[in-house]
mmCIF file of C-alpha atoms and ligand atoms in Angstrom:
data_model
loop_
_atom_site.group_PDB
_atom_site.id
_atom_site.type_symbol
_atom_site.label_atom_id
_atom_site.label_comp_id
_atom_site.label_asym_id
_atom_site.label_seq_id
_atom_site.Cartn_x
_atom_site.Cartn_y
_atom_site.Cartn_z
ATOM 1 C CA MET W 20 15.468 -27.168 46.205
ATOM 2 C CA PRO W 21 11.577 -27.670 46.865
ATOM 3 C CA LEU W 22 9.345 -26.071 44.645
ATOM 4 C CA ARG W 23 7.526 -23.174 45.869
ATOM 5 C CA SER W 24 5.146 -21.826 45.571
ATOM 6 C CA ALA W 25 4.460 -17.716 45.550
ATOM 7 C CA ALA W 26 1.495 -18.591 47.539
ATOM 8 C CA ALA W 27 4.227 -20.293 50.450
ATOM 9 C CA GLN W 28 6.170 -16.749 50.808
ATOM 10 C CA PRO W 29 6.855 -16.202 53.887
ATOM 11 C CA SER W 30 5.928 -12.203 54.859
ATOM 12 C CA ASP W 31 8.896 -12.773 56.220
ATOM 13 C CA ALA W 32 8.167 -8.446 57.597
ATOM 14 C CA THR W 33 12.040 -8.224 59.361
ATOM 15 C CA ARG W 34 13.128 -9.989 55.737
ATOM 16 C CA LEU W 35 10.397 -7.401 53.796
ATOM 17 C CA ARG W 36 11.173 -4.137 55.243
ATOM 18 C CA GLN W 37 15.138 -4.818 54.026
ATOM 19 C CA LEU W 38 14.463 -5.136 50.811
ATOM 20 C CA ARG W 39 11.794 -2.178 50.666
ATOM 21 C CA ARG W 40 15.049 -0.190 52.136
ATOM 22 C CA ARG W 41 17.216 -0.936 49.776
ATOM 23 C CA LEU W 42 15.678 -1.337 46.583
ATOM 24 C CA LEU W 43 14.652 3.113 47.273
ATOM 25 C CA ASN W 44 18.245 3.745 49.041
ATOM 26 C CA TRP W 45 19.188 2.626 45.414
ATOM 27 C CA TYR W 46 17.163 3.864 43.670
ATOM 28 C CA ASP W 47 17.027 7.824 45.140
ATOM 29 C CA ARG W 48 20.183 7.079 43.483
ATOM 30 C CA HIS W 49 20.280 5.379 40.511
ATOM 31 C CA HIS W 50 16.871 5.859 39.137
ATOM 32 C CA ARG W 51 16.722 7.683 35.023
ATOM 33 C CA CYS W 52 15.311 10.643 35.391
ATOM 34 C CA LEU W 53 11.780 10.526 32.509
ATOM 35 C CA PRO W 54 10.020 13.458 31.600
ATOM 36 C CA TRP W 55 6.674 11.790 32.788
ATOM 37 C CA ARG W 56 8.818 10.316 36.665
ATOM 38 C CA PRO W 57 8.865 12.930 39.041
ATOM 39 C CA ASN W 58 11.242 13.249 41.723
ATOM 40 C CA PRO W 59 11.945 10.418 44.353
ATOM 41 C CA GLN W 60 9.231 11.874 47.146
ATOM 42 C CA ASN W 61 12.817 13.089 49.331
ATOM 43 C CA GLN W 62 14.679 14.357 46.517
ATOM 44 C CA LYS W 63 13.892 18.404 45.654
ATOM 45 C CA PRO W 64 13.477 19.709 41.808
ATOM 46 C CA GLU W 65 17.150 19.701 40.071
ATOM 47 C CA THR W 66 16.140 23.663 39.524
ATOM 48 C CA LYS W 67 13.411 25.868 40.186
ATOM 49 C CA ASP W 68 12.054 26.157 37.168
ATOM 50 C CA GLN W 69 11.671 21.737 36.966
ATOM 51 C CA LYS W 70 8.002 21.587 36.966
ATOM 52 C CA PRO W 71 6.250 18.323 38.244
ATOM 53 C CA PRO W 72 5.005 15.814 35.628
ATOM 54 C CA THR W 73 0.999 16.083 36.348
ATOM 55 C CA PRO W 74 -1.538 12.759 36.990
ATOM 56 C CA TYR W 75 -2.348 13.234 33.604
ATOM 57 C CA HIS W 76 1.417 12.954 32.473
ATOM 58 C CA ILE W 77 1.830 9.385 34.071
ATOM 59 C CA LEU W 78 -2.383 8.560 32.912
ATOM 60 C CA VAL W 79 -0.287 8.998 29.320
ATOM 61 C CA SER W 80 3.091 8.100 29.709
ATOM 62 C CA GLU W 81 1.473 4.124 31.612
ATOM 63 C CA ALA W 82 -0.405 4.445 27.946
ATOM 64 C CA MET W 83 2.508 4.678 25.581
ATOM 65 C CA LEU W 84 4.675 2.468 27.694
ATOM 66 C CA GLN W 85 2.602 -0.510 27.676
ATOM 67 C CA GLN W 86 4.971 -2.964 25.789
ATOM 68 C CA THR W 87 6.945 -0.397 24.736
ATOM 69 C CA GLN W 88 10.627 0.439 25.968
ATOM 70 C CA VAL W 89 11.100 3.400 27.578
ATOM 71 C CA ALA W 90 13.824 4.684 24.801
ATOM 72 C CA THR W 91 11.072 4.613 22.363
ATOM 73 C CA VAL W 92 8.761 5.953 23.964
ATOM 74 C CA VAL W 93 11.094 9.663 25.049
ATOM 75 C CA PRO W 94 9.993 11.516 21.793
ATOM 76 C CA TYR W 95 7.032 10.458 21.262
ATOM 77 C CA PHE W 96 5.829 11.526 24.449
ATOM 78 C CA HIS W 97 7.028 14.800 24.217
ATOM 79 C CA ARG W 98 5.240 14.996 21.459
ATOM 80 C CA PHE W 99 2.080 13.899 22.762
ATOM 81 C CA VAL W 100 2.169 16.457 25.751
ATOM 82 C CA GLU W 101 3.466 19.139 24.307
ATOM 83 C CA ALA W 102 0.251 18.585 20.853
ATOM 84 C CA PHE W 103 -2.632 17.806 24.015
ATOM 85 C CA PRO W 104 -0.913 19.498 27.023
ATOM 86 C CA THR W 105 -3.729 18.396 29.276
ATOM 87 C CA VAL W 106 -6.651 16.417 29.385
ATOM 88 C CA HIS W 107 -8.872 18.608 28.437
ATOM 89 C CA ALA W 108 -6.955 19.223 25.356
ATOM 90 C CA LEU W 109 -6.952 15.532 24.839
ATOM 91 C CA ALA W 110 -9.939 14.017 25.429
ATOM 92 C CA ALA W 111 -11.782 17.964 22.891
ATOM 93 C CA ALA W 112 -8.385 16.211 20.041
ATOM 94 C CA ASP W 113 -10.368 13.908 16.591
ATOM 95 C CA GLU W 114 -9.604 10.473 17.166
ATOM 96 C CA GLN W 115 -7.565 10.726 13.835
ATOM 97 C CA ALA W 116 -5.335 13.588 15.130
ATOM 98 C CA VAL W 117 -4.516 11.386 17.890
ATOM 99 C CA LEU W 118 -3.719 8.306 15.588
ATOM 100 C CA ARG W 119 -1.310 10.609 13.583
ATOM 101 C CA LEU W 120 0.703 11.722 16.805
ATOM 102 C CA TRP W 121 1.239 7.238 17.823
ATOM 103 C CA GLN W 122 1.934 6.688 14.569
ATOM 104 C CA GLY W 123 5.000 4.291 14.642
ATOM 105 C CA LEU W 124 3.996 3.820 18.679
ATOM 106 C CA GLY W 125 1.997 0.218 17.511
ATOM 107 C CA TYR W 126 -0.305 -1.268 19.405
ATOM 108 C CA TYR W 127 -3.025 1.947 18.172
ATOM 109 C CA ARG W 128 -5.767 -0.014 20.187
ATOM 110 C CA ARG W 129 -3.926 2.082 23.397
ATOM 111 C CA ALA W 130 -3.867 5.371 21.765
ATOM 112 C CA ARG W 131 -8.164 4.862 21.633
ATOM 113 C CA HIS W 132 -8.464 4.240 24.589
ATOM 114 C CA LEU W 133 -6.388 6.642 25.993
ATOM 115 C CA HIS W 134 -8.344 10.001 24.127
ATOM 116 C CA ALA W 135 -11.363 7.704 25.409
ATOM 117 C CA ALA W 136 -10.110 7.871 29.012
ATOM 118 C CA ALA W 137 -9.620 12.033 28.791
ATOM 119 C CA GLN W 138 -13.386 12.209 27.547
ATOM 120 C CA MET W 139 -14.400 10.034 30.722
ATOM 121 C CA ILE W 140 -12.263 11.834 32.865
ATOM 122 C CA VAL W 141 -13.644 14.962 31.557
ATOM 123 C CA GLU W 142 -17.236 14.201 31.532
ATOM 124 C CA ARG W 143 -17.865 11.558 34.524
ATOM 125 C CA PHE W 144 -14.241 13.032 36.379
ATOM 126 C CA GLY W 145 -14.457 16.740 36.250
ATOM 127 C CA GLY W 146 -11.182 16.413 34.266
ATOM 128 C CA GLN W 147 -8.890 14.753 36.972
ATOM 129 C CA VAL W 148 -7.332 12.294 36.386
ATOM 130 C CA PRO W 149 -9.022 10.256 39.477
ATOM 131 C CA ARG W 150 -7.023 9.068 43.045
ATOM 132 C CA THR W 151 -8.550 5.686 43.478
ATOM 133 C CA VAL W 152 -7.631 1.796 41.924
ATOM 134 C CA ASP W 153 -10.991 1.428 41.282
ATOM 135 C CA GLU W 154 -11.625 4.681 40.143
ATOM 136 C CA LEU W 155 -9.462 4.570 37.563
ATOM 137 C CA MET W 156 -10.060 1.013 36.776
ATOM 138 C CA GLN W 157 -13.182 2.573 35.554
ATOM 139 C CA LEU W 158 -11.104 4.073 32.695
ATOM 140 C CA PRO W 159 -11.339 2.670 28.973
ATOM 141 C CA GLY W 160 -7.628 1.087 28.257
ATOM 142 C CA VAL W 161 -6.800 1.211 32.286
ATOM 143 C CA GLY W 162 -6.236 -2.424 34.125
ATOM 144 C CA ARG W 163 -5.455 -3.435 37.519
ATOM 145 C CA TYR W 164 -1.648 -2.515 37.210
ATOM 146 C CA ALA W 165 -1.479 0.606 34.744
ATOM 147 C CA ALA W 166 -4.139 1.791 37.609
ATOM 148 C CA GLY W 167 -1.908 0.537 40.476
ATOM 149 C CA ALA W 168 1.173 2.712 38.309
ATOM 150 C CA ILE W 169 -1.146 5.832 38.122
ATOM 151 C CA ALA W 170 -2.318 5.851 41.602
ATOM 152 C CA SER W 171 0.783 5.293 43.579
ATOM 153 C CA ILE W 172 2.857 7.781 41.435
ATOM 154 C CA ALA W 173 0.741 10.395 40.484
ATOM 155 C CA TYR W 174 -0.959 10.637 44.599
ATOM 156 C CA GLY W 175 1.412 8.463 47.053
ATOM 157 C CA THR W 176 -2.239 5.556 47.132
ATOM 158 C CA ARG W 177 -0.932 2.421 48.549
ATOM 159 C CA ALA W 178 -1.161 0.675 44.906
ATOM 160 C CA PRO W 179 0.593 -2.365 44.260
ATOM 161 C CA ILE W 180 1.667 -3.398 40.665
ATOM 162 C CA LEU W 181 2.377 -6.305 38.689
ATOM 163 C CA ASP W 182 3.398 -6.121 34.409
ATOM 164 C CA GLY W 183 6.073 -8.801 33.328
ATOM 165 C CA ASN W 184 8.628 -7.048 34.372
ATOM 166 C CA VAL W 185 8.249 -6.930 38.543
ATOM 167 C CA ALA W 186 6.288 -10.697 38.255
ATOM 168 C CA ARG W 187 10.217 -11.770 36.928
ATOM 169 C CA VAL W 188 11.982 -9.321 40.316
ATOM 170 C CA LEU W 189 9.344 -10.863 41.945
ATOM 171 C CA ALA W 190 9.826 -14.900 41.257
ATOM 172 C CA ARG W 191 13.825 -14.515 41.526
ATOM 173 C CA TRP W 192 13.365 -12.610 44.852
ATOM 174 C CA PHE W 193 11.529 -15.807 46.609
ATOM 175 C CA ALA W 194 12.336 -17.980 43.770
ATOM 176 C CA ILE W 195 8.993 -19.248 42.455
ATOM 177 C CA GLU W 196 8.872 -22.534 40.463
ATOM 178 C CA ALA W 197 5.164 -22.315 39.284
ATOM 179 C CA PRO W 198 4.738 -20.867 35.471
ATOM 180 C CA ILE W 199 4.662 -16.805 36.381
ATOM 181 C CA ASP W 200 1.871 -15.864 33.764
ATOM 182 C CA ALA W 201 -0.102 -19.503 35.445
ATOM 183 C CA THR W 202 -3.559 -17.984 36.320
ATOM 184 C CA ALA W 203 -3.343 -18.183 40.296
ATOM 185 C CA THR W 204 0.715 -17.423 40.302
ATOM 186 C CA ARG W 205 -0.017 -14.351 39.502
ATOM 187 C CA HIS W 206 -2.954 -14.486 41.801
ATOM 188 C CA ASP W 207 0.153 -14.852 44.443
ATOM 189 C CA LEU W 208 2.427 -12.384 43.159
ATOM 190 C CA TRP W 209 -0.032 -9.185 43.475
ATOM 191 C CA ALA W 210 -0.868 -10.243 46.439
ATOM 192 C CA LEU W 211 3.039 -10.916 47.107
ATOM 193 C CA ALA W 212 2.953 -6.819 45.988
ATOM 194 C CA GLU W 213 0.608 -5.831 48.838
ATOM 195 C CA GLN W 214 2.038 -6.613 51.417
ATOM 196 C CA LEU W 215 5.362 -5.183 49.337
ATOM 197 C CA VAL W 216 4.474 -1.937 48.324
ATOM 198 C CA PRO W 217 4.721 0.768 51.543
ATOM 199 C CA THR W 218 2.085 3.315 52.710
ATOM 200 C CA GLN W 219 5.430 5.936 52.770
ATOM 201 C CA ARG W 220 6.590 6.271 48.865
ATOM 202 C CA ALA W 221 4.621 4.049 47.201
ATOM 203 C CA GLY W 222 4.936 5.653 43.535
ATOM 204 C CA ASP W 223 8.606 5.379 44.563
ATOM 205 C CA PHE W 224 8.387 1.814 45.488
ATOM 206 C CA ASN W 225 6.903 1.062 42.657
ATOM 207 C CA GLN W 226 9.152 2.844 40.267
ATOM 208 C CA ALA W 227 12.434 1.577 41.685
ATOM 209 C CA LEU W 228 10.934 -2.496 41.697
ATOM 210 C CA MET W 229 10.267 -1.403 37.205
ATOM 211 C CA GLU W 230 13.528 -0.355 37.413
ATOM 212 C CA LEU W 231 15.557 -2.378 38.735
ATOM 213 C CA GLY W 232 13.710 -4.823 36.256
ATOM 214 C CA ALA W 233 14.989 -3.024 33.143
ATOM 215 C CA LEU W 234 18.362 -1.966 34.427
ATOM 216 C CA VAL W 235 19.707 -4.443 37.159
ATOM 217 C CA CYS W 236 17.292 -8.018 37.090
ATOM 218 C CA THR W 237 16.838 -7.977 33.779
ATOM 219 C CA PRO W 238 15.333 -11.651 31.874
ATOM 220 C CA LYS W 239 18.322 -12.734 30.317
ATOM 221 C CA SER W 240 21.686 -11.265 32.007
ATOM 222 C CA PRO W 241 20.349 -10.358 35.595
ATOM 223 C CA GLN W 242 23.479 -8.127 37.144
ATOM 224 C CA CYS W 243 23.404 -9.422 40.134
ATOM 225 C CA ASP W 244 27.030 -8.055 41.519
ATOM 226 C CA VAL W 245 25.777 -5.017 41.939
ATOM 227 C CA CYS W 246 22.282 -5.829 42.710
ATOM 228 C CA PRO W 247 21.044 -3.350 46.002
ATOM 229 C CA VAL W 248 19.115 -6.906 47.195
ATOM 230 C CA ALA W 249 21.418 -9.188 45.980
ATOM 231 C CA SER W 250 21.483 -10.940 49.547
ATOM 232 C CA LEU W 251 18.247 -11.270 50.224
ATOM 233 C CA CYS W 252 17.550 -12.562 47.249
ATOM 234 C CA ASP W 253 16.456 -16.230 46.767
ATOM 235 C CA ALA W 254 17.532 -17.036 43.327
ATOM 236 C CA HIS W 255 20.922 -15.470 43.822
ATOM 237 C CA GLN W 256 21.883 -17.169 46.622
ATOM 238 C CA ALA W 257 20.824 -20.291 45.150
ATOM 239 C CA GLY W 258 22.374 -19.097 42.042
ATOM 240 C CA ARG W 259 19.500 -20.010 40.055
ATOM 241 C CA ALA W 260 18.916 -16.548 39.186
ATOM 242 C CA THR W 261 19.544 -16.807 34.816
ATOM 243 C CA GLU W 262 16.624 -20.008 35.410
ATOM 244 C CA LEU W 263 14.364 -18.025 37.099
ATOM 245 C CA PRO W 264 10.869 -17.298 36.539
ATOM 246 C CA LEU W 265 9.359 -20.428 34.401
ATOM 247 C CA ARG W 266 6.342 -19.920 32.160
ATOM 248 C CA SER W 267 4.529 -22.065 30.430
ATOM 249 C CA PRO W 268 5.136 -23.119 26.683
ATOM 250 C CA ARG W 269 4.300 -20.744 24.359
ATOM 251 C CA ARG W 270 2.073 -21.653 21.148
ATOM 252 C CA ALA W 271 3.625 -20.484 18.059
ATOM 253 C CA PRO W 272 2.067 -17.735 16.242
ATOM 254 C CA LYS W 273 -0.747 -18.146 13.452
ATOM 255 C CA ALA W 274 0.939 -17.671 10.493
ATOM 256 C CA VAL W 275 -1.254 -15.633 7.858
ATOM 257 C CA THR W 276 -0.827 -13.526 4.917
ATOM 258 C CA HIS W 277 -1.774 -10.205 4.362
ATOM 259 C CA HIS W 278 -1.396 -9.096 -0.204
ATOM 260 C CA VAL W 279 -1.455 -5.588 -0.106
ATOM 261 C CA ALA W 280 -2.287 -3.933 -3.402
ATOM 262 C CA ALA W 281 -0.294 -1.249 -4.585
ATOM 263 C CA ILE W 282 -2.882 0.343 -6.739
ATOM 264 C CA GLU W 283 -1.905 3.215 -8.951
ATOM 265 C CA LYS W 284 -3.217 5.556 -11.723
ATOM 266 C CA ARG W 285 -0.426 8.551 -13.246
ATOM 267 C CA GLY W 286 1.553 8.707 -9.109
ATOM 268 C CA ARG W 287 -1.414 8.594 -6.627
ATOM 269 C CA TYR W 288 -1.911 5.196 -4.697
ATOM 270 C CA VAL W 289 -5.179 4.183 -3.312
ATOM 271 C CA PHE W 290 -5.979 4.359 -0.035
ATOM 272 C CA GLU W 291 -9.014 2.529 1.977
ATOM 273 C CA GLN W 292 -9.767 3.003 6.014
ATOM 274 C CA ARG W 293 -9.570 -0.135 7.761
ATOM 275 C CA GLY W 294 -12.674 -0.838 9.699
ATOM 276 C CA PRO W 295 -13.467 -0.781 13.672
ATOM 277 C CA ASP W 296 -12.678 -3.789 15.529
ATOM 278 C CA SER W 297 -9.728 -4.919 13.067
ATOM 279 C CA LEU W 298 -6.123 -5.089 14.286
ATOM 280 C CA TRP W 299 -4.664 -0.891 13.519
ATOM 281 C CA ALA W 300 -8.857 -0.339 13.962
ATOM 282 C CA HIS W 301 -9.569 2.823 11.824
ATOM 283 C CA LEU W 302 -6.079 3.439 10.621
ATOM 284 C CA TRP W 303 -5.390 3.884 6.631
ATOM 285 C CA GLN W 304 -3.098 1.202 4.124
ATOM 286 C CA LEU W 305 -3.143 0.535 1.043
ATOM 287 C CA PRO W 306 -6.180 -2.071 0.635
ATOM 288 C CA THR W 307 -4.941 -5.454 2.046
ATOM 289 C CA CYS W 308 -6.263 -8.566 1.702
ATOM 290 C CA GLU W 309 -6.761 -10.561 4.126
ATOM 291 C CA ILE W 310 -8.266 -14.032 2.813
ATOM 292 C CA LEU W 311 -7.836 -14.668 -0.264
ATOM 293 C CA GLY W 312 -7.823 -18.426 -1.134
ATOM 294 C CA ASP W 313 -8.172 -18.935 -4.650
ATOM 295 C CA GLU W 314 -9.515 -15.369 -5.782
ATOM 296 C CA ARG W 315 -6.645 -12.940 -7.605
ATOM 297 C CA LEU W 316 -5.930 -10.329 -6.080
ATOM 298 C CA ALA W 317 -7.034 -8.163 -9.566
ATOM 299 C CA ASP W 318 -10.449 -9.567 -8.690
ATOM 300 C CA TRP W 319 -10.244 -9.185 -5.162
ATOM 301 C CA ALA W 320 -9.247 -5.567 -6.014
ATOM 302 C CA ARG W 321 -12.417 -4.562 -9.117
ATOM 303 C CA ALA W 322 -15.004 -6.274 -6.079
ATOM 304 C CA ARG W 323 -14.131 -4.266 -3.568
ATOM 305 C CA LEU W 324 -13.535 -0.963 -4.965
ATOM 306 C CA GLY W 325 -14.843 -0.872 -8.591
ATOM 307 C CA LEU W 326 -10.708 -0.351 -10.427
ATOM 308 C CA HIS W 327 -9.604 -2.700 -13.515
ATOM 309 C CA VAL W 328 -5.958 -3.494 -12.272
ATOM 310 C CA GLU W 329 -2.844 -5.243 -13.211
ATOM 311 C CA PRO W 330 0.057 -5.910 -11.385
ATOM 312 C CA ARG W 331 3.290 -4.674 -12.492
ATOM 313 C CA GLY W 332 6.084 -5.851 -11.432
ATOM 314 C CA GLU W 333 6.962 -8.611 -8.688
ATOM 315 C CA PRO W 334 5.737 -7.723 -5.628
ATOM 316 C CA PHE W 335 7.918 -6.889 -2.230
ATOM 317 C CA THR W 336 7.505 -9.267 0.929
ATOM 318 C CA PHE W 337 8.622 -9.416 4.689
ATOM 319 C CA THR W 338 7.531 -10.559 7.818
ATOM 320 C CA HIS W 339 5.753 -8.294 11.031
ATOM 321 C CA ALA W 340 5.305 -10.607 14.328
ATOM 322 C CA THR W 341 2.010 -8.777 16.520
ATOM 323 C CA THR W 342 1.723 -11.179 20.025
ATOM 324 C CA HIS W 343 -0.232 -13.996 18.384
ATOM 325 C CA ARG W 344 0.631 -14.045 14.766
ATOM 326 C CA ALA W 345 3.058 -13.747 12.362
ATOM 327 C CA ILE W 346 2.233 -11.928 9.572
ATOM 328 C CA ALA W 347 3.544 -12.014 5.588
ATOM 329 C CA PHE W 348 3.065 -8.164 3.812
ATOM 330 C CA VAL W 349 2.905 -9.756 -0.116
ATOM 331 C CA VAL W 350 2.534 -5.664 -1.504
ATOM 332 C CA GLN W 351 2.152 -6.220 -5.806
ATOM 333 C CA PRO W 352 2.619 -3.151 -7.105
ATOM 334 C CA MET W 353 0.047 -2.811 -9.251
ATOM 335 C CA ARG W 354 -1.597 -0.316 -12.081
ATOM 336 C CA ALA W 355 -5.656 1.092 -12.366
ATOM 337 C CA THR W 356 -6.411 -0.446 -15.967
ATOM 338 C CA GLY W 357 -9.751 1.462 -15.876
ATOM 339 C CA GLY W 358 -12.794 1.241 -13.718
ATOM 340 C CA ARG W 359 -13.725 4.180 -11.559
ATOM 341 C CA LEU W 360 -13.389 3.948 -7.769
ATOM 342 C CA ARG W 361 -15.817 3.155 -5.150
ATOM 343 C CA PRO W 362 -16.618 6.726 -3.278
ATOM 344 C CA ASN W 363 -16.710 6.177 0.319
ATOM 345 C CA VAL W 364 -14.365 3.227 0.086
ATOM 346 C CA ALA W 365 -10.842 4.538 -0.978
ATOM 347 C CA VAL W 366 -9.433 7.315 -1.832
ATOM 348 C CA TRP W 367 -6.208 8.333 -4.082
ATOM 349 C CA ARG W 368 -3.737 10.459 -2.495
ATOM 350 C CA LYS W 369 0.354 11.167 -3.474
ATOM 351 C CA LEU W 370 2.769 8.854 -1.151
ATOM 352 C CA SER W 371 4.541 12.547 -0.295
ATOM 353 C CA ALA W 372 0.791 12.975 0.997
ATOM 354 C CA LEU W 373 -0.606 11.167 3.427
ATOM 355 C CA ASP W 374 0.484 13.105 6.869
ATOM 356 C CA ASP W 375 -2.713 12.563 7.747
ATOM 357 C CA LEU W 376 -3.694 9.097 7.480
ATOM 358 C CA PRO W 377 -1.767 7.254 9.786
ATOM 359 C CA LEU W 378 -0.540 4.121 9.046
ATOM 360 C CA ALA W 379 0.489 0.877 11.333
ATOM 361 C CA ASN W 380 4.578 0.347 10.972
ATOM 362 C CA PRO W 381 4.150 -2.744 8.224
ATOM 363 C CA GLN W 382 2.042 0.139 6.308
ATOM 364 C CA ARG W 383 4.880 2.298 6.536
ATOM 365 C CA ARG W 384 7.578 -0.157 5.625
ATOM 366 C CA ALA W 385 4.911 -1.342 2.277
ATOM 367 C CA VAL W 386 5.150 3.187 1.510
ATOM 368 C CA ALA W 387 8.415 3.456 2.017
ATOM 369 C CA TRP W 388 9.451 0.002 -0.546
ATOM 370 C CA LEU W 389 7.438 2.008 -3.437
ATOM 371 C CA ARG W 390 8.646 5.150 -2.780
ATOM 372 C CA GLU W 391 11.640 4.090 -3.416
ATOM 373 C CA GLN W 392 10.708 2.451 -6.664
ATOM 374 C CA SER W 393 9.722 5.347 -8.098
HETATM 375 FE FE1 LIG R 411 18.188 -10.102 40.697
HETATM 376 FE FE2 LIG R 411 20.199 -10.959 40.951
HETATM 377 FE FE3 LIG R 411 19.338 -8.731 42.153
HETATM 378 FE FE4 LIG R 411 18.250 -11.122 42.427
HETATM 379 S S1 LIG R 411 20.309 -10.931 43.023
HETATM 380 S S2 LIG R 411 16.633 -9.197 42.369
HETATM 381 S S3 LIG R 411 18.416 -11.900 40.411
HETATM 382 S S4 LIG R 411 19.877 -8.909 39.776
#
């Protein structure tokens, strides 16, 4: 089997036409009904009352679906669009209210970007989600993939998409043997995606590609025996479906430790808000020290919060993985023995009264453990 790069792929018009047709036929019969997904263009609504999703719904769903599975997103999407049914409602919302509805979904920067995007849409685009890829890419947090998805799904604009899912499918269709995360390969894959996307039904086609990657051409166990394009797929024909795509060797995630001071006094705990430029920016947490060095946690807490504290009991430890870090959390229960909490630094809260303080997942885990102990 000769090594092939994306750039070397033939743009055989007949084959591309067959790929499009088979994929769209399969999508018409097998697509999942999702709350943000329009019916395929050639299908009527299932009921008279069924309202098609708006471009705003598609914008919200694309923000939520980045790095997150469909099943996880569905309940968040319902709650979010119920609280903020229009782009104007979201633009006018308080950021903490937006983060609260995002709580548990992770990657909170997406929520802040979506909020800022809604404000820009209201201020600069007259309250209408833009139609073109170039305009969409002016919105915070909207890259080329999301712009292509929104433009094609919401407006039928002929725009390609490429994310990890689509890259995997294309790498298999065309037996691409260059690492799909390499810059040159990404460039070539974008060109292939551009060639493939049809003028008619561009949104359905893009969703069909994503759906095939999610349901059939999955990373570890592609189901070639039920795949609608198996006879056109180079990797399958060569018996190499599970070997492709290739990736560059990954760097090991950086191991770091977050020391969490769970400081209690008369049934209340100290909570602080994270800064704007950090991981989990603007979310709340039990006071957490990311670089302790030789300092004792009690000394760090006194210097930061103005409280005298002492440990009580054994710490609770767990790990949390982010894209680039393996974080060991060490949650040390402590009691406040004196001093006064510095104003404007942190607040005292009962663990049962945290609804207005959005917490990132590892902090929620720490709080759940503290609740079990009390
Ligand atoms: Fe993926 Fe197999 Fe279908 Fe090719 S035939 S697209 S490898 S599921």
